[in-house]
Amino acid sequence: MGRLLITGGTLLDQSGERRGDVAVDSGRIVEVGPALPPVADDIVLDARGCVVSPGFVDLHVHLREPGREEAETIETGSRAAALGGFTAVVAMPNTDPAHDSVSVVEFVRAQGRRAGLCEVLPAGCITLGRHGEQLAPFRELADAGVTLFTDDGNGVQDAALMRHALEYAGPLGVTLAQHCETVSLTGGAVMHEGACCSRLGVPGWPALAEVLMVFRDIELVRLTGVPMHFLHLSTARSIELVRAAKADGLAVTAEAAPHHFSLTDESLAGFDPVFKVNPPLREAADMAAIKAGLADGTIDAIATDHAPHAPHTKELPLDQAPPGMLGLETALGLSLVELDMPLADIVAALSWKPAAIAGVADRHGRPLVPGEPANITVFDPQVEWQVAPGALASKSRNTPYVGRVLRGRVRHTVYAGSPVVVDGVARR
Ligand code: DOR
């Protein structure tokens, strides 16, 4: 293959914005300049009207393989990721079997390599089988390249076990990430506990169930000095706690999902399971707090919690349907519509900040300068488009945004130097 030449765009990275072309060869950026002349065999990617940025990194996706390939596979999920501008995704461990052994994480990584659409980074389990009883083999998993550990889908309920997990993780230099849910408060819950839930007469998931675990884990970080990442924060009070912890100098980071800053619990008034998610959609004040938390950097990253579910499961009644919604292909458009933040800060929350949390800042979210690995996203920040589930690459259809008009869409994605999405079409 010849060089790739990305022409006519506005470059946006850690050092700011400038006009420029980018030449890529053998997986790396080889030249950056105001108007690079194409040479024979160059593949030219037109970036006029577009922003050219370091590739996005999603800290939170469910790819379902192994175990629930009818909902998603690593290949279909990777394709959705590439179309969403992601060059790396952290695959959550709640598969069957779970990511608690080297053989499973190596399988997931190999399937990611086979698909070749983005880097798939398997998160390891904190506990065996995600059962919350015995620690997973951290050292073996870390030696096999796992950088982030979580029982996502479950929070670690036992405070002593979580303390030990932090004490083991610290010397290994890996990051623990918590799904904050105190289950003694959420049994049978189908949605946020609030006025809407009372009106509908269904069991509620109180904000307190998240807040208590965020509080406990912040204190565990204070005690152990080991970093911790908070997954999909959904309540105003959790964000206040993280803000105070950061002010105290504690090593905590946090993410928020686009559905938590674009939808409220009122969406469930029609009992439609497509709006059921864990943690649940909250109230307008929580949504405002998440936006404020992203704007002031309390929340470091935008992470999708892409959670595909096969249609026959999402067609069950609200109390029986599984929680979760698609996110990879709508994250950028929702962020640009909903967040009143400088574009550079939105891109930071989608790219280099999550790259650092995932432990892949050596190859993702890198500045656009010669010598760097070519993981690059080219997006049109102005183009409007309407979400149509049939047009999504995911194997599942459970998007809550059907018919919604978004602004901002990926035009090209370059992963490891290869153009995996060109003009909005996946090439693999
Ligand atoms: O809504 C959710 N879906 N939240 C989770 O924590 C798990 C996820 C899933 O795996 O479907």
CSV table of C-alpha atoms and ligand atoms in Angstrom, one decimal:
chain,number,residue,atom,x,y,z
A,1,MET,CA,0.0,0.0,0.0
A,2,GLY,CA,1.2,3.6,-0.7
A,3,ARG,CA,1.0,6.4,1.8
A,4,LEU,CA,-2.2,7.8,3.1
A,5,LEU,CA,-2.7,11.5,2.8
A,6,ILE,CA,-5.4,13.2,4.8
A,7,THR,CA,-5.9,16.6,3.2
A,8,GLY,CA,-7.6,19.9,3.8
A,9,GLY,CA,-8.7,19.4,7.4
A,10,THR,CA,-8.3,21.2,10.7
A,11,LEU,CA,-5.9,19.3,13.0
A,12,LEU,CA,-7.0,19.2,16.7
A,13,ASP,CA,-4.8,17.6,19.3
A,14,GLN,CA,-3.3,18.3,22.7
A,15,SER,CA,-1.4,21.3,21.2
A,16,GLY,CA,-4.5,23.0,19.9
A,17,GLU,CA,-6.0,23.6,16.4
A,18,ARG,CA,-4.3,24.3,13.1
A,19,ARG,CA,-4.9,23.7,9.4
A,20,GLY,CA,-2.8,20.9,8.0
A,21,ASP,CA,-2.4,17.7,6.0
A,22,VAL,CA,-1.2,14.5,7.5
A,23,ALA,CA,0.8,11.8,5.6
A,24,VAL,CA,0.9,8.3,7.0
A,25,ASP,CA,3.2,5.4,6.0
A,26,SER,CA,3.7,2.0,7.5
A,27,GLY,CA,1.5,2.6,10.5
A,28,ARG,CA,3.0,6.0,11.5
A,29,ILE,CA,2.5,9.7,10.8
A,30,VAL,CA,5.5,10.6,8.6
A,31,GLU,CA,4.8,14.2,7.7
A,32,VAL,CA,2.5,17.0,8.8
A,33,GLY,CA,2.3,20.3,7.0
A,34,PRO,CA,0.0,23.0,5.6
A,35,ALA,CA,-0.3,21.6,2.1
A,36,LEU,CA,1.5,18.3,1.4
A,37,PRO,CA,1.7,17.5,-2.3
A,38,PRO,CA,0.4,13.9,-3.1
A,39,VAL,CA,2.9,11.6,-4.6
A,40,ALA,CA,2.1,8.6,-6.9
A,41,ASP,CA,0.2,5.7,-5.2
A,42,ASP,CA,-0.9,8.0,-2.3
A,43,ILE,CA,-4.4,7.2,-1.1
A,44,VAL,CA,-6.0,10.6,-0.5
A,45,LEU,CA,-8.6,11.0,2.3
A,46,ASP,CA,-10.5,14.3,1.8
A,47,ALA,CA,-10.9,16.0,5.2
A,48,ARG,CA,-12.2,19.4,3.9
A,49,GLY,CA,-14.7,20.8,6.4
A,50,CYS,CA,-13.5,18.2,8.9
A,51,VAL,CA,-11.6,17.9,12.2
A,52,VAL,CA,-8.6,15.6,12.2
A,53,SER,CA,-7.9,14.3,15.7
A,54,PRO,CA,-6.2,11.5,17.5
A,55,GLY,CA,-8.4,8.4,17.4
A,56,PHE,CA,-11.1,8.1,20.1
A,57,VAL,CA,-10.8,5.6,22.9
A,58,ASP,CA,-13.9,4.1,24.5
A,59,LEU,CA,-13.3,2.9,28.1
A,60,HIS,CA,-16.5,0.9,28.3
A,61,VAL,CA,-18.0,-1.4,25.7
A,62,HIS,CA,-19.8,-4.8,25.8
A,63,LEU,CA,-18.8,-6.9,22.8
A,64,ARG,CA,-20.7,-10.0,24.0
A,65,GLU,CA,-18.2,-12.5,22.6
A,66,PRO,CA,-17.6,-15.1,24.0
A,67,GLY,CA,-21.1,-16.2,25.0
A,68,ARG,CA,-23.8,-14.0,23.5
A,69,GLU,CA,-22.8,-13.7,19.8
A,70,GLU,CA,-26.4,-13.3,18.8
A,71,ALA,CA,-26.3,-9.8,20.3
A,72,GLU,CA,-22.8,-8.7,19.1
A,73,THR,CA,-19.5,-10.2,18.1
A,74,ILE,CA,-16.1,-8.7,18.5
A,75,GLU,CA,-16.1,-8.1,14.7
A,76,THR,CA,-19.5,-6.3,14.6
A,77,GLY,CA,-18.8,-4.3,17.7
A,78,SER,CA,-15.3,-3.3,16.4
A,79,ARG,CA,-17.0,-2.2,13.1
A,80,ALA,CA,-19.5,-0.1,15.1
A,81,ALA,CA,-16.5,1.3,17.1
A,82,ALA,CA,-14.5,2.2,13.9
A,83,LEU,CA,-17.6,3.9,12.4
A,84,GLY,CA,-17.9,5.9,15.7
A,85,GLY,CA,-14.3,7.1,15.4
A,86,PHE,CA,-12.9,4.8,18.0
A,87,THR,CA,-9.4,3.3,17.4
A,88,ALA,CA,-9.4,1.4,20.7
A,89,VAL,CA,-12.1,0.0,23.0
A,90,VAL,CA,-12.0,-1.5,26.4
A,91,ALA,CA,-14.1,-4.7,26.3
A,92,MET,CA,-16.0,-5.3,29.5
A,93,PRO,CA,-15.5,-8.7,31.2
A,94,ASN,CA,-19.2,-9.8,31.6
A,95,THR,CA,-19.0,-12.4,28.9
A,96,ASP,CA,-19.5,-16.1,29.2
A,97,PRO,CA,-16.9,-17.2,30.3
A,98,ALA,CA,-15.9,-14.0,32.0
A,99,HIS,CA,-12.5,-12.3,31.5
A,100,ASP,CA,-10.9,-13.9,34.5
A,101,SER,CA,-8.3,-16.1,32.8
A,102,VAL,CA,-5.4,-15.5,30.4
A,103,SER,CA,-7.0,-17.8,27.8
A,104,VAL,CA,-10.2,-15.7,27.6
A,105,VAL,CA,-8.4,-12.3,27.4
A,106,GLU,CA,-6.1,-13.7,24.8
A,107,PHE,CA,-9.1,-15.0,22.8
A,108,VAL,CA,-10.8,-11.6,23.0
A,109,ARG,CA,-7.6,-9.8,21.9
A,110,ALA,CA,-7.0,-12.2,19.1
A,111,GLN,CA,-10.6,-11.8,17.8
A,112,GLY,CA,-10.0,-8.0,17.9
A,113,ARG,CA,-6.8,-8.4,15.8
A,114,ARG,CA,-8.6,-10.7,13.4
A,115,ALA,CA,-11.3,-8.1,12.8
A,116,GLY,CA,-8.6,-5.4,12.4
A,117,LEU,CA,-11.0,-2.5,12.8
A,118,CYS,CA,-9.7,-1.1,16.2
A,119,GLU,CA,-7.6,-2.3,19.1
A,120,VAL,CA,-9.7,-4.4,21.5
A,121,LEU,CA,-8.4,-4.2,25.0
A,122,PRO,CA,-10.0,-6.8,27.3
A,123,ALA,CA,-10.6,-5.6,30.8
A,124,GLY,CA,-9.9,-8.2,33.4
A,125,CYS,CA,-12.3,-9.2,36.2
A,126,ILE,CA,-11.6,-8.0,39.7
A,127,THR,CA,-13.1,-11.2,41.1
A,128,LEU,CA,-13.3,-14.8,39.7
A,129,GLY,CA,-16.5,-15.1,37.6
A,130,ARG,CA,-17.4,-11.6,38.7
A,131,HIS,CA,-18.9,-13.3,41.7
A,132,GLY,CA,-17.4,-10.8,44.2
A,133,GLU,CA,-15.9,-13.5,46.4
A,134,GLN,CA,-12.3,-14.3,45.4
A,135,LEU,CA,-9.8,-12.1,43.5
A,136,ALA,CA,-9.0,-12.9,39.9
A,137,PRO,CA,-5.3,-13.7,39.1
A,138,PHE,CA,-4.2,-10.1,38.7
A,139,ARG,CA,-0.6,-10.8,38.1
A,140,GLU,CA,-1.1,-13.4,35.4
A,141,LEU,CA,-3.6,-11.1,33.7
A,142,ALA,CA,-1.4,-8.1,34.0
A,143,ASP,CA,1.5,-10.1,32.6
A,144,ALA,CA,-0.8,-11.0,29.7
A,145,GLY,CA,-1.2,-7.2,29.0
A,146,VAL,CA,-4.4,-6.4,30.9
A,147,THR,CA,-4.2,-2.8,32.2
A,148,LEU,CA,-7.8,-2.3,33.6
A,149,PHE,CA,-9.8,-4.5,35.9
A,150,THR,CA,-13.5,-4.3,36.7
A,151,ASP,CA,-16.4,-6.6,37.5
A,152,ASP,CA,-18.6,-4.2,35.5
A,153,GLY,CA,-22.2,-5.2,35.4
A,154,ASN,CA,-21.6,-5.9,39.1
A,155,GLY,CA,-20.0,-3.7,41.7
A,156,VAL,CA,-17.7,-5.3,44.2
A,157,GLN,CA,-19.9,-5.3,47.3
A,158,ASP,CA,-17.4,-6.4,49.9
A,159,ALA,CA,-15.3,-3.5,51.2
A,160,ALA,CA,-12.5,-5.7,52.5
A,161,LEU,CA,-12.2,-7.5,49.2
A,162,MET,CA,-12.1,-4.2,47.3
A,163,ARG,CA,-9.4,-3.0,49.7
A,164,HIS,CA,-7.3,-6.1,49.0
A,165,ALA,CA,-7.9,-5.7,45.2
A,166,LEU,CA,-6.5,-2.2,45.5
A,167,GLU,CA,-3.5,-3.4,47.5
A,168,TYR,CA,-2.7,-6.0,44.9
A,169,ALA,CA,-3.3,-3.7,42.0
A,170,GLY,CA,-1.1,-0.9,43.2
A,171,PRO,CA,2.3,-2.6,42.8
A,172,LEU,CA,1.2,-4.0,39.4
A,173,GLY,CA,0.5,-0.5,38.1
A,174,VAL,CA,-2.9,-1.5,36.8
A,175,THR,CA,-6.2,0.4,37.2
A,176,LEU,CA,-9.3,-0.8,39.0
A,177,ALA,CA,-12.6,0.5,37.7
A,178,GLN,CA,-15.8,0.3,39.7
A,179,HIS,CA,-19.4,-0.2,38.7
A,180,CYS,CA,-20.9,1.7,41.6
A,181,GLU,CA,-24.1,-0.1,42.7
A,182,THR,CA,-24.9,-1.1,46.3
A,183,VAL,CA,-27.1,-4.1,45.5
A,184,SER,CA,-28.9,-4.2,48.8
A,185,LEU,CA,-30.6,-1.0,47.6
A,186,THR,CA,-31.4,-2.0,44.0
A,187,GLY,CA,-33.1,-5.4,44.2
A,188,GLY,CA,-35.8,-5.7,41.6
A,189,ALA,CA,-35.3,-2.1,40.4
A,190,VAL,CA,-36.1,-1.3,36.8
A,191,MET,CA,-35.5,2.5,36.7
A,192,HIS,CA,-34.4,5.5,38.7
A,193,GLU,CA,-36.2,6.0,42.0
A,194,GLY,CA,-37.9,9.3,41.7
A,195,ALA,CA,-41.2,11.0,40.8
A,196,CYS,CA,-41.6,9.2,37.5
A,197,CYS,CA,-40.9,5.8,39.0
A,198,SER,CA,-43.6,6.5,41.7
A,199,ARG,CA,-46.1,7.5,39.1
A,200,LEU,CA,-45.4,4.3,37.1
A,201,GLY,CA,-45.6,2.2,40.2
A,202,VAL,CA,-42.4,0.2,39.5
A,203,PRO,CA,-39.4,-0.6,41.8
A,204,GLY,CA,-36.7,2.1,41.8
A,205,TRP,CA,-32.9,2.2,41.8
A,206,PRO,CA,-32.0,5.1,44.2
A,207,ALA,CA,-29.2,7.5,43.5
A,208,LEU,CA,-27.9,6.6,47.0
A,209,ALA,CA,-27.0,3.1,45.8
A,210,GLU,CA,-24.3,4.6,43.5
A,211,VAL,CA,-23.3,7.4,45.9
A,212,LEU,CA,-22.6,5.0,48.8
A,213,MET,CA,-20.1,3.0,46.7
A,214,VAL,CA,-18.5,6.1,45.2
A,215,PHE,CA,-18.0,7.4,48.7
A,216,ARG,CA,-16.6,4.0,50.0
A,217,ASP,CA,-14.2,3.7,47.2
A,218,ILE,CA,-12.9,7.2,47.4
A,219,GLU,CA,-12.1,6.5,51.0
A,220,LEU,CA,-10.4,3.2,49.9
A,221,VAL,CA,-8.3,5.2,47.5
A,222,ARG,CA,-7.4,7.7,50.3
A,223,LEU,CA,-6.4,4.7,52.5
A,224,THR,CA,-4.4,2.8,49.9
A,225,GLY,CA,-3.1,5.5,47.6
A,226,VAL,CA,-4.0,3.3,44.6
A,227,PRO,CA,-5.8,4.9,41.7
A,228,MET,CA,-9.4,4.0,40.8
A,229,HIS,CA,-11.7,4.8,37.9
A,230,PHE,CA,-15.4,5.3,38.4
A,231,LEU,CA,-17.5,3.8,35.5
A,232,HIS,CA,-20.7,5.4,34.1
A,233,LEU,CA,-21.4,8.0,36.9
A,234,SER,CA,-25.1,9.0,36.8
A,235,THR,CA,-25.9,11.1,39.8
A,236,ALA,CA,-25.2,14.7,40.8
A,237,ARG,CA,-24.0,13.7,44.3
A,238,SER,CA,-21.4,11.2,42.9
A,239,ILE,CA,-19.9,13.9,40.8
A,240,GLU,CA,-19.7,16.2,43.8
A,241,LEU,CA,-17.9,13.5,45.7
A,242,VAL,CA,-15.4,12.9,42.8
A,243,ARG,CA,-14.8,16.7,42.5
A,244,ALA,CA,-14.0,16.9,46.2
A,245,ALA,CA,-11.7,13.8,46.0
A,246,LYS,CA,-9.8,15.4,43.1
A,247,ALA,CA,-9.5,18.6,45.1
A,248,ASP,CA,-8.0,16.5,47.9
A,249,GLY,CA,-5.4,15.2,45.4
A,250,LEU,CA,-6.7,11.6,45.3
A,251,ALA,CA,-5.9,9.5,42.2
A,252,VAL,CA,-9.5,9.1,41.0
A,253,THR,CA,-10.9,9.4,37.5
A,254,ALA,CA,-14.4,9.1,36.2
A,255,GLU,CA,-16.4,8.6,33.0
A,256,ALA,CA,-20.0,9.5,31.9
A,257,ALA,CA,-22.0,7.9,29.2
A,258,PRO,CA,-23.8,9.9,26.5
A,259,HIS,CA,-27.2,8.5,27.5
A,260,HIS,CA,-26.8,10.0,31.0
A,261,PHE,CA,-26.3,13.5,29.5
A,262,SER,CA,-29.0,13.2,26.8
A,263,LEU,CA,-32.0,11.4,28.3
A,264,THR,CA,-33.9,11.4,31.6
A,265,ASP,CA,-36.0,8.9,33.5
A,266,GLU,CA,-39.1,10.5,31.9
A,267,SER,CA,-38.2,8.5,28.8
A,268,LEU,CA,-39.5,5.4,30.6
A,269,ALA,CA,-43.1,6.8,30.9
A,270,GLY,CA,-44.1,4.5,28.0
A,271,PHE,CA,-42.5,1.4,29.7
A,272,ASP,CA,-40.2,0.9,26.7
A,273,PRO,CA,-37.3,-1.4,27.7
A,274,VAL,CA,-35.0,0.3,25.1
A,275,PHE,CA,-34.6,3.1,27.8
A,276,LYS,CA,-33.8,0.6,30.5
A,277,VAL,CA,-30.1,0.8,31.5
A,278,ASN,CA,-27.9,0.3,34.5
A,279,PRO,CA,-27.3,2.7,36.2
A,280,PRO,CA,-30.6,4.1,35.1
A,281,LEU,CA,-31.5,7.3,33.3
A,282,ARG,CA,-31.8,9.9,36.1
A,283,GLU,CA,-33.3,13.4,36.5
A,284,ALA,CA,-32.7,16.7,34.7
A,285,ALA,CA,-30.6,17.9,37.7
A,286,ASP,CA,-28.3,14.8,37.4
A,287,MET,CA,-28.0,15.4,33.7
A,288,ALA,CA,-26.9,19.0,34.3
A,289,ALA,CA,-24.4,17.9,36.9
A,290,ILE,CA,-22.8,15.4,34.5
A,291,LYS,CA,-22.5,18.2,31.8
A,292,ALA,CA,-21.0,20.5,34.4
A,293,GLY,CA,-18.6,17.7,35.5
A,294,LEU,CA,-17.4,17.1,32.0
A,295,ALA,CA,-17.0,20.8,31.4
A,296,ASP,CA,-14.8,21.4,34.5
A,297,GLY,CA,-12.9,18.1,34.1
A,298,THR,CA,-14.3,16.3,37.2
A,299,ILE,CA,-15.4,13.7,34.7
A,300,ASP,CA,-12.4,12.8,32.6
A,301,ALA,CA,-13.9,10.7,29.8
A,302,ILE,CA,-17.0,10.1,27.7
A,303,ALA,CA,-17.5,6.3,27.5
A,304,THR,CA,-20.4,4.7,25.8
A,305,ASP,CA,-21.3,1.7,27.8
A,306,HIS,CA,-22.3,0.2,24.4
A,307,ALA,CA,-24.5,-2.7,25.5
A,308,PRO,CA,-26.1,-4.6,22.6
A,309,HIS,CA,-29.0,-6.9,23.4
A,310,ALA,CA,-30.8,-9.2,20.9
A,311,PRO,CA,-34.3,-8.0,20.0
A,312,HIS,CA,-36.1,-10.9,21.6
A,313,THR,CA,-34.7,-9.9,25.0
A,314,LYS,CA,-35.4,-6.2,24.7
A,315,GLU,CA,-39.0,-7.0,23.6
A,316,LEU,CA,-39.7,-8.6,27.0
A,317,PRO,CA,-41.7,-6.5,29.6
A,318,LEU,CA,-39.7,-3.8,31.4
A,319,ASP,CA,-39.1,-5.8,34.5
A,320,GLN,CA,-37.7,-8.8,32.6
A,321,ALA,CA,-35.7,-7.0,29.8
A,322,PRO,CA,-32.0,-6.7,30.3
A,323,PRO,CA,-30.5,-3.2,30.9
A,324,GLY,CA,-28.3,-1.6,28.3
A,325,MET,CA,-28.3,0.4,25.0
A,326,LEU,CA,-26.1,0.9,22.0
A,327,GLY,CA,-23.7,3.7,22.1
A,328,LEU,CA,-20.7,3.5,19.8
A,329,GLU,CA,-22.1,5.1,16.7
A,330,THR,CA,-24.0,7.9,18.3
A,331,ALA,CA,-21.4,9.1,21.0
A,332,LEU,CA,-19.8,11.8,18.9
A,333,GLY,CA,-23.1,13.2,17.6
A,334,LEU,CA,-24.7,13.3,21.0
A,335,SER,CA,-21.6,14.9,22.6
A,336,LEU,CA,-21.5,17.7,20.0
A,337,VAL,CA,-25.3,18.3,20.3
A,338,GLU,CA,-25.5,18.1,24.1
A,339,LEU,CA,-22.3,19.5,25.6
A,340,ASP,CA,-21.7,23.2,25.8
A,341,MET,CA,-17.9,22.8,25.9
A,342,PRO,CA,-15.0,23.8,23.6
A,343,LEU,CA,-14.6,21.2,20.9
A,344,ALA,CA,-11.0,20.6,22.1
A,345,ASP,CA,-12.3,19.5,25.5
A,346,ILE,CA,-14.9,17.2,24.0
A,347,VAL,CA,-12.2,15.5,21.8
A,348,ALA,CA,-9.9,15.3,24.9
A,349,ALA,CA,-12.7,13.4,26.8
A,350,LEU,CA,-13.1,11.1,23.8
A,351,SER,CA,-9.4,10.5,23.0
A,352,TRP,CA,-6.3,11.3,25.0
A,353,LYS,CA,-7.8,11.4,28.5
A,354,PRO,CA,-9.4,7.9,28.2
A,355,ALA,CA,-6.3,6.6,26.5
A,356,ALA,CA,-4.3,7.5,29.6
A,357,ILE,CA,-6.8,5.8,31.9
A,358,ALA,CA,-6.8,2.7,29.7
A,359,GLY,CA,-3.0,2.6,29.9
A,360,VAL,CA,-2.6,2.9,26.1
A,361,ALA,CA,-1.3,6.5,25.9
A,362,ASP,CA,1.8,5.1,24.2
A,363,ARG,CA,-0.2,4.4,21.0
A,364,HIS,CA,-3.7,6.0,21.2
A,365,GLY,CA,-4.7,9.6,21.7
A,366,ARG,CA,-1.2,10.7,20.5
A,367,PRO,CA,-0.4,14.1,19.1
A,368,LEU,CA,-0.6,14.5,15.4
A,369,VAL,CA,3.1,14.8,14.7
A,370,PRO,CA,5.7,12.8,12.7
A,371,GLY,CA,6.8,9.5,14.3
A,372,GLU,CA,3.5,8.9,16.2
A,373,PRO,CA,1.4,5.8,15.6
A,374,ALA,CA,-1.4,6.6,13.0
A,375,ASN,CA,-4.6,6.1,15.0
A,376,ILE,CA,-6.6,9.0,13.7
A,377,THR,CA,-10.3,10.1,13.5
A,378,VAL,CA,-11.6,12.5,10.9
A,379,PHE,CA,-15.0,13.9,11.6
A,380,ASP,CA,-17.4,16.5,10.2
A,381,PRO,CA,-18.5,18.5,13.2
A,382,GLN,CA,-21.4,20.3,11.4
A,383,VAL,CA,-23.1,17.6,9.4
A,384,GLU,CA,-26.6,16.6,10.6
A,385,TRP,CA,-27.9,13.1,10.4
A,386,GLN,CA,-30.8,11.1,11.7
A,387,VAL,CA,-30.4,7.9,13.6
A,388,ALA,CA,-31.9,4.9,11.8
A,389,PRO,CA,-31.3,1.6,13.6
A,390,GLY,CA,-31.1,-0.4,10.3
A,391,ALA,CA,-28.1,1.7,9.3
A,392,LEU,CA,-26.1,0.9,12.4
A,393,ALA,CA,-23.3,-1.7,12.2
A,394,SER,CA,-24.0,-3.3,15.5
A,395,LYS,CA,-25.7,-6.7,15.4
A,396,SER,CA,-28.3,-5.4,17.8
A,397,ARG,CA,-30.9,-2.6,17.3
A,398,ASN,CA,-31.4,-1.3,20.9
A,399,THR,CA,-30.7,2.3,20.3
A,400,PRO,CA,-32.9,4.8,22.2
A,401,TYR,CA,-32.2,7.5,19.6
A,402,VAL,CA,-34.3,6.3,16.7
A,403,GLY,CA,-35.3,9.4,14.6
A,404,ARG,CA,-33.2,11.8,16.7
A,405,VAL,CA,-31.2,14.3,14.6
A,406,LEU,CA,-27.5,14.5,15.7
A,407,ARG,CA,-24.8,16.8,14.6
A,408,GLY,CA,-21.3,15.6,13.9
A,409,ARG,CA,-20.3,12.3,12.2
A,410,VAL,CA,-17.1,10.4,11.5
A,411,ARG,CA,-16.0,10.5,7.9
A,412,HIS,CA,-12.7,8.5,8.1
A,413,THR,CA,-11.0,6.4,10.7
A,414,VAL,CA,-7.4,5.4,10.4
A,415,TYR,CA,-6.4,2.5,12.6
A,416,ALA,CA,-2.7,1.4,12.8
A,417,GLY,CA,-2.1,3.3,9.6
A,418,SER,CA,-5.0,1.6,7.7
A,419,PRO,CA,-8.1,3.4,6.5
A,420,VAL,CA,-10.7,1.3,8.2
A,421,VAL,CA,-13.6,3.8,7.6
A,422,VAL,CA,-13.6,5.9,4.4
A,423,ASP,CA,-16.4,8.4,3.7
A,424,GLY,CA,-18.5,6.9,6.5
A,425,VAL,CA,-18.2,3.3,5.2
A,426,ALA,CA,-16.3,0.5,7.0
A,427,ARG,CA,-13.7,-1.1,4.7
A,428,ARG,CA,-13.5,-4.4,6.6
B,1,DOR,O1,-27.0,-1.2,31.3
B,1,DOR,C1,-26.0,-2.0,31.5
B,1,DOR,N1,-25.8,-3.0,30.6
B,1,DOR,N2,-25.2,-1.8,32.5
B,1,DOR,C2,-24.3,-2.7,32.9
B,1,DOR,O2,-23.7,-2.5,33.9
B,1,DOR,C3,-24.2,-3.9,32.1
B,1,DOR,C4,-24.6,-3.7,30.7
B,1,DOR,C5,-24.7,-5.0,30.0
B,1,DOR,O3,-23.8,-5.9,30.0
B,1,DOR,O4,-25.7,-5.2,29.2
